[in-house]
mmCIF file of C-alpha atoms and ligand atoms in Angstrom:
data_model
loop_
_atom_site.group_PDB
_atom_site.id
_atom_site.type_symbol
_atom_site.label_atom_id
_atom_site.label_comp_id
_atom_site.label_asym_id
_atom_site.label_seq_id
_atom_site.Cartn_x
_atom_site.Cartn_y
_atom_site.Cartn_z
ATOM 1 C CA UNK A 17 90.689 53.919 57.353
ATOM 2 C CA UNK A 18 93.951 53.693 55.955
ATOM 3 C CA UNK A 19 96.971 52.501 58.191
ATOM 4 C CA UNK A 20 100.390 52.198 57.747
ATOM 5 C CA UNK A 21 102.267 49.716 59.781
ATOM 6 C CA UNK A 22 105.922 50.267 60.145
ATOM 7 C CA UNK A 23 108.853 47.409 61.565
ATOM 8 C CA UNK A 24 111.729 48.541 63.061
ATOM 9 C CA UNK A 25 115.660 46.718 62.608
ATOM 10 C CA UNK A 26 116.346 43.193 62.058
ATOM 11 C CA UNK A 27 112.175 42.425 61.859
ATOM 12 C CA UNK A 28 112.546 41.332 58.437
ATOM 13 C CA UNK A 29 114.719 38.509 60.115
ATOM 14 C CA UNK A 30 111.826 36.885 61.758
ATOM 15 C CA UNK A 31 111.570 33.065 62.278
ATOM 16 C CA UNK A 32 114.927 32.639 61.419
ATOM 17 C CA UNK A 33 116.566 33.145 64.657
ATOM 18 C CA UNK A 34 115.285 33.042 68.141
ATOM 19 C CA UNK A 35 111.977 31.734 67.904
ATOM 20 C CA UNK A 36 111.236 31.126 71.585
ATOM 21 C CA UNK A 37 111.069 35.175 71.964
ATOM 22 C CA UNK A 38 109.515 36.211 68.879
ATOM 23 C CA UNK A 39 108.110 33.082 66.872
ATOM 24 C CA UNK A 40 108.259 30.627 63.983
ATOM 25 C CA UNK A 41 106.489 33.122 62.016
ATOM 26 C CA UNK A 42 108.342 34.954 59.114
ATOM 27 C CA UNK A 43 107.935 39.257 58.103
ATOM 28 C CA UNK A 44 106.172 38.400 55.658
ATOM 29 C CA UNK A 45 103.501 35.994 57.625
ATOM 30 C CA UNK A 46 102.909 38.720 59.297
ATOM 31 C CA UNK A 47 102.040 40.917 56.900
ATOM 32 C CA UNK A 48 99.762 38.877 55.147
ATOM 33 C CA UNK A 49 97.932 38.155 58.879
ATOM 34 C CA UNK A 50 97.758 42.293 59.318
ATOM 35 C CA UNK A 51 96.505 42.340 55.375
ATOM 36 C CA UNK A 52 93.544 38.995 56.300
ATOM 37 C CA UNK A 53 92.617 41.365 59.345
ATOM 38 C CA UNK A 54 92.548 44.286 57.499
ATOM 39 C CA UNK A 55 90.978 43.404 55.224
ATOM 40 C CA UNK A 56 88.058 41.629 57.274
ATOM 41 C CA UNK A 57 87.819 45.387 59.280
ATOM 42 C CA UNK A 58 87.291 46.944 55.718
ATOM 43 C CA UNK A 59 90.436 48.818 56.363
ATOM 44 C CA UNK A 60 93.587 49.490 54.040
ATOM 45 C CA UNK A 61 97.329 48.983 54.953
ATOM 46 C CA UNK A 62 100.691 49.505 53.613
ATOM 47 C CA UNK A 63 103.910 48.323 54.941
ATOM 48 C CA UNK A 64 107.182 49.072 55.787
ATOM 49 C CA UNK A 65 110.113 48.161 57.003
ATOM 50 C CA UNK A 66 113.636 49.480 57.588
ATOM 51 C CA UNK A 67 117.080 48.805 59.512
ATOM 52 C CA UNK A 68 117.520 52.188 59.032
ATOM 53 C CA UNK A 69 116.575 55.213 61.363
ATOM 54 C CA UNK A 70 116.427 58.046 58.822
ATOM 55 C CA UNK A 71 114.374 56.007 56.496
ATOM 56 C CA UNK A 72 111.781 54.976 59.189
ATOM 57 C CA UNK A 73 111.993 59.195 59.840
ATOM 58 C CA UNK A 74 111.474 59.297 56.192
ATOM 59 C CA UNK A 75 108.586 57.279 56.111
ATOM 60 C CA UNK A 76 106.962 58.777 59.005
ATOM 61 C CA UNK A 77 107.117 62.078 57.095
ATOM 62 C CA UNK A 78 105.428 60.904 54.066
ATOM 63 C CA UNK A 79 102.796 59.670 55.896
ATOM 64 C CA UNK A 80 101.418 63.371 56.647
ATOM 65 C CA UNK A 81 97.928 63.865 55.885
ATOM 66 C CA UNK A 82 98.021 60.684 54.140
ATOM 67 C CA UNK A 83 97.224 57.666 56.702
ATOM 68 C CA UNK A 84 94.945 57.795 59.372
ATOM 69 C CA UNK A 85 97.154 55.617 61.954
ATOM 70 C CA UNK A 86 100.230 54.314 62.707
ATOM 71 C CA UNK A 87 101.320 50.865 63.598
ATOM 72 C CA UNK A 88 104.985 50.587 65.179
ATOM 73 C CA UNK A 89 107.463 48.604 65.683
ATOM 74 C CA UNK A 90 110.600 50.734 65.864
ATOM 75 C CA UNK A 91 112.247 47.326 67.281
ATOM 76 C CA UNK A 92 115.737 48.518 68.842
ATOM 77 C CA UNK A 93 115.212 52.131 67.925
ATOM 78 C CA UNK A 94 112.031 51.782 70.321
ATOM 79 C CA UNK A 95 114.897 52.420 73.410
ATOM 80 C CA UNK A 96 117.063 54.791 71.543
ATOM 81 C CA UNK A 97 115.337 57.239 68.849
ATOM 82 C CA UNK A 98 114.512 60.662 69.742
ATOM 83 C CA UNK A 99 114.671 61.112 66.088
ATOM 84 C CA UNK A 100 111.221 58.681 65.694
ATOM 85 C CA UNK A 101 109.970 60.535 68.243
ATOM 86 C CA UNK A 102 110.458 63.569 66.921
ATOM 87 C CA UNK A 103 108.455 62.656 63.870
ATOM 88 C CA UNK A 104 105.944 60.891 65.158
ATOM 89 C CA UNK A 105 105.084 63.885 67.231
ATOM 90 C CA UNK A 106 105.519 66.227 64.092
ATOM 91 C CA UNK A 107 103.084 64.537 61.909
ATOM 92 C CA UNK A 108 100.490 63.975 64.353
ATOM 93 C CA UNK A 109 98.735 60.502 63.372
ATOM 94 C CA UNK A 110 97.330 58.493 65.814
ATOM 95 C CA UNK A 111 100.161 56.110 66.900
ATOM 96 C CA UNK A 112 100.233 53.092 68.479
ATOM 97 C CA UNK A 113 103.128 50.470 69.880
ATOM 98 C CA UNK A 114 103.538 47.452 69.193
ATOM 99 C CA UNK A 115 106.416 44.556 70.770
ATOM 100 C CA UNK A 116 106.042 40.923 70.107
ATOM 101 C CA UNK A 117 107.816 40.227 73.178
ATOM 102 C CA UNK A 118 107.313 41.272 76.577
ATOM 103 C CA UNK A 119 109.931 44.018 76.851
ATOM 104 C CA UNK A 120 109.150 44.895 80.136
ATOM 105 C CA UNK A 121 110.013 41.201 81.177
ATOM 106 C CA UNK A 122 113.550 41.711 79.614
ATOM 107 C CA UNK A 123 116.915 43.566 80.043
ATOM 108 C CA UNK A 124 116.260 46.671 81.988
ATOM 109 C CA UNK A 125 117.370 48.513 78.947
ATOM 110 C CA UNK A 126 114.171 47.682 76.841
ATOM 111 C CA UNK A 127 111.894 48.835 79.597
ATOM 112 C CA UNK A 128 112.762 52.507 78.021
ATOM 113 C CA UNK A 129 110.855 53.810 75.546
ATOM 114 C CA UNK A 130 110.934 56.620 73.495
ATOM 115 C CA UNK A 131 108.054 55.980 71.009
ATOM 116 C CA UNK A 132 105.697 55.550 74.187
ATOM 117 C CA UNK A 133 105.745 58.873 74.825
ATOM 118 C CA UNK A 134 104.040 60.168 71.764
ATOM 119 C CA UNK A 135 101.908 56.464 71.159
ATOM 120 C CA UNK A 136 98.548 56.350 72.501
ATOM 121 C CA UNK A 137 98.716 52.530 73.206
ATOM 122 C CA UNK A 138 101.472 50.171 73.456
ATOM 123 C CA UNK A 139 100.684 46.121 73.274
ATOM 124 C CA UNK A 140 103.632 44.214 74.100
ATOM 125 C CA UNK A 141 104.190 40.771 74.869
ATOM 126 C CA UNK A 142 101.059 39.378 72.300
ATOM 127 C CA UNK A 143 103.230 37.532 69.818
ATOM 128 C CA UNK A 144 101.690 39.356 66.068
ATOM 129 C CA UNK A 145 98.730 39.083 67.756
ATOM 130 C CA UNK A 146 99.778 42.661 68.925
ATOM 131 C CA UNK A 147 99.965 44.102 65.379
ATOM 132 C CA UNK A 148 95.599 42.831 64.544
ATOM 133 C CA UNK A 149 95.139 44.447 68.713
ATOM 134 C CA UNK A 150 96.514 47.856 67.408
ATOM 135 C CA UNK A 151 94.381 48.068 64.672
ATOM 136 C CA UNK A 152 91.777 47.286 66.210
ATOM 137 C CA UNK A 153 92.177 50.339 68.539
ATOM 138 C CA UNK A 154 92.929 52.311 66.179
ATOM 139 C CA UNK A 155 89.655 51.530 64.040
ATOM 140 C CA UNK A 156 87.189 51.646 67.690
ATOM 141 C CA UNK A 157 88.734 54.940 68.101
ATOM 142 C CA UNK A 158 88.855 56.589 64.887
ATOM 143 C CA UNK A 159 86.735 55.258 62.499
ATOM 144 C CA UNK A 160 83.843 57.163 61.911
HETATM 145 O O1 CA2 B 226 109.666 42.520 70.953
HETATM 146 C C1 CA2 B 226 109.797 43.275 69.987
HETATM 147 O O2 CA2 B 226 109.000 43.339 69.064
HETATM 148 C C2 CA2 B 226 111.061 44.135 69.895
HETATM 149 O O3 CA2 B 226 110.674 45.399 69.355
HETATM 150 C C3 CA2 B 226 112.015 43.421 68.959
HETATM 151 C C4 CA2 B 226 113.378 44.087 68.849
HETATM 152 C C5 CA2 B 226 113.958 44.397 70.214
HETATM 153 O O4 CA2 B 226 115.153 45.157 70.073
HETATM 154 C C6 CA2 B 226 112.982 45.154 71.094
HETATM 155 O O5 CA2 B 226 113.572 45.360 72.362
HETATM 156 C C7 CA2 B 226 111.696 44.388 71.248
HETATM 157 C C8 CA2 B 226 114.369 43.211 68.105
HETATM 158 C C9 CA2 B 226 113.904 42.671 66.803
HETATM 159 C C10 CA2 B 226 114.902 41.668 66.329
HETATM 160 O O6 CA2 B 226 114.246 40.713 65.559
HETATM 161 C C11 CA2 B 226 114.852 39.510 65.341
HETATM 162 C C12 CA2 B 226 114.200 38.643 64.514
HETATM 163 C C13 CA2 B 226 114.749 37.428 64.262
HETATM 164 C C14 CA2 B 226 115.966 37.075 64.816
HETATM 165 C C15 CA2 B 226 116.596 37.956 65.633
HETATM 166 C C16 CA2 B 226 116.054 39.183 65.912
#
């Protein structure tokens, strides 16, 4: 199975700032955890990450009868982007949520979610933990 796992705006800042809601852990400790757990699931992943919406569209699009599933992060786009949305739904790949915080324990404003609406799971609130739970949904579900 071959997933791509894409982080929404300011992700790449991780462990820098504010580490009591989203860790000590840096962008690219997580990717190497998703690669360890990919890896041990005999499944391939590729990253990405943008601050930019059209990009992350971009990227979406390429990813048409290429990957198998989708890992998301669209970070503050999550609450904003019909345009994610929009091709998410248009490509079709299994899709799935993820938040290292709890949003729905935040500002009201974060409890709205476009992307939810076209994912088939959402974990939120796992710390990266998340990110190795989405994958493994995605491979119980769809690898054959
Ligand atoms: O909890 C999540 O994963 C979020 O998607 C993170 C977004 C936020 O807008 C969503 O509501 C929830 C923000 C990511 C910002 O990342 C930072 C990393 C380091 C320092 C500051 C921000």
């Amino acid at each position: 199975m071959h997933l791509l796992v894409i982080n929404g705006p300011n992700l790449n800042l991780l462990g820098i700032r504010e580490p009591d809601i989203y860790g000590r852990g840096t962008y690219n400790d997580l990717c190497r955890r998703i690669s360890a757990h990919a890896e041990a699931c005999g499944a391939t992943v590729e990253f990405f990450q943008s601050n930019h919406e059209g990009a992350i569209v971009d990227r979406i699009q390429e990813a048409y009868q290429v990957v198998d599933g989708i890992i998301i992060n669209p970070a503050a786009y999550t609450h904003t982007s019909v345009a994610i949305l929009d091709a998410l739904k248009a490509v079709a790949i299994p899709c799935v949520e993820v938040h290292i915080s709890d949003v729905d324990a935040r500002e009201a404003f974060r409890k709205v979610s476009y992307v939810a609406l076209v994912a088939e799971k959402r974990f939120a609130g796992y710390g990266f933990d998340g990110y190795l739970m989405a994958m493994d949904y995605l491979i119980e579900t769809y690898h054959s």
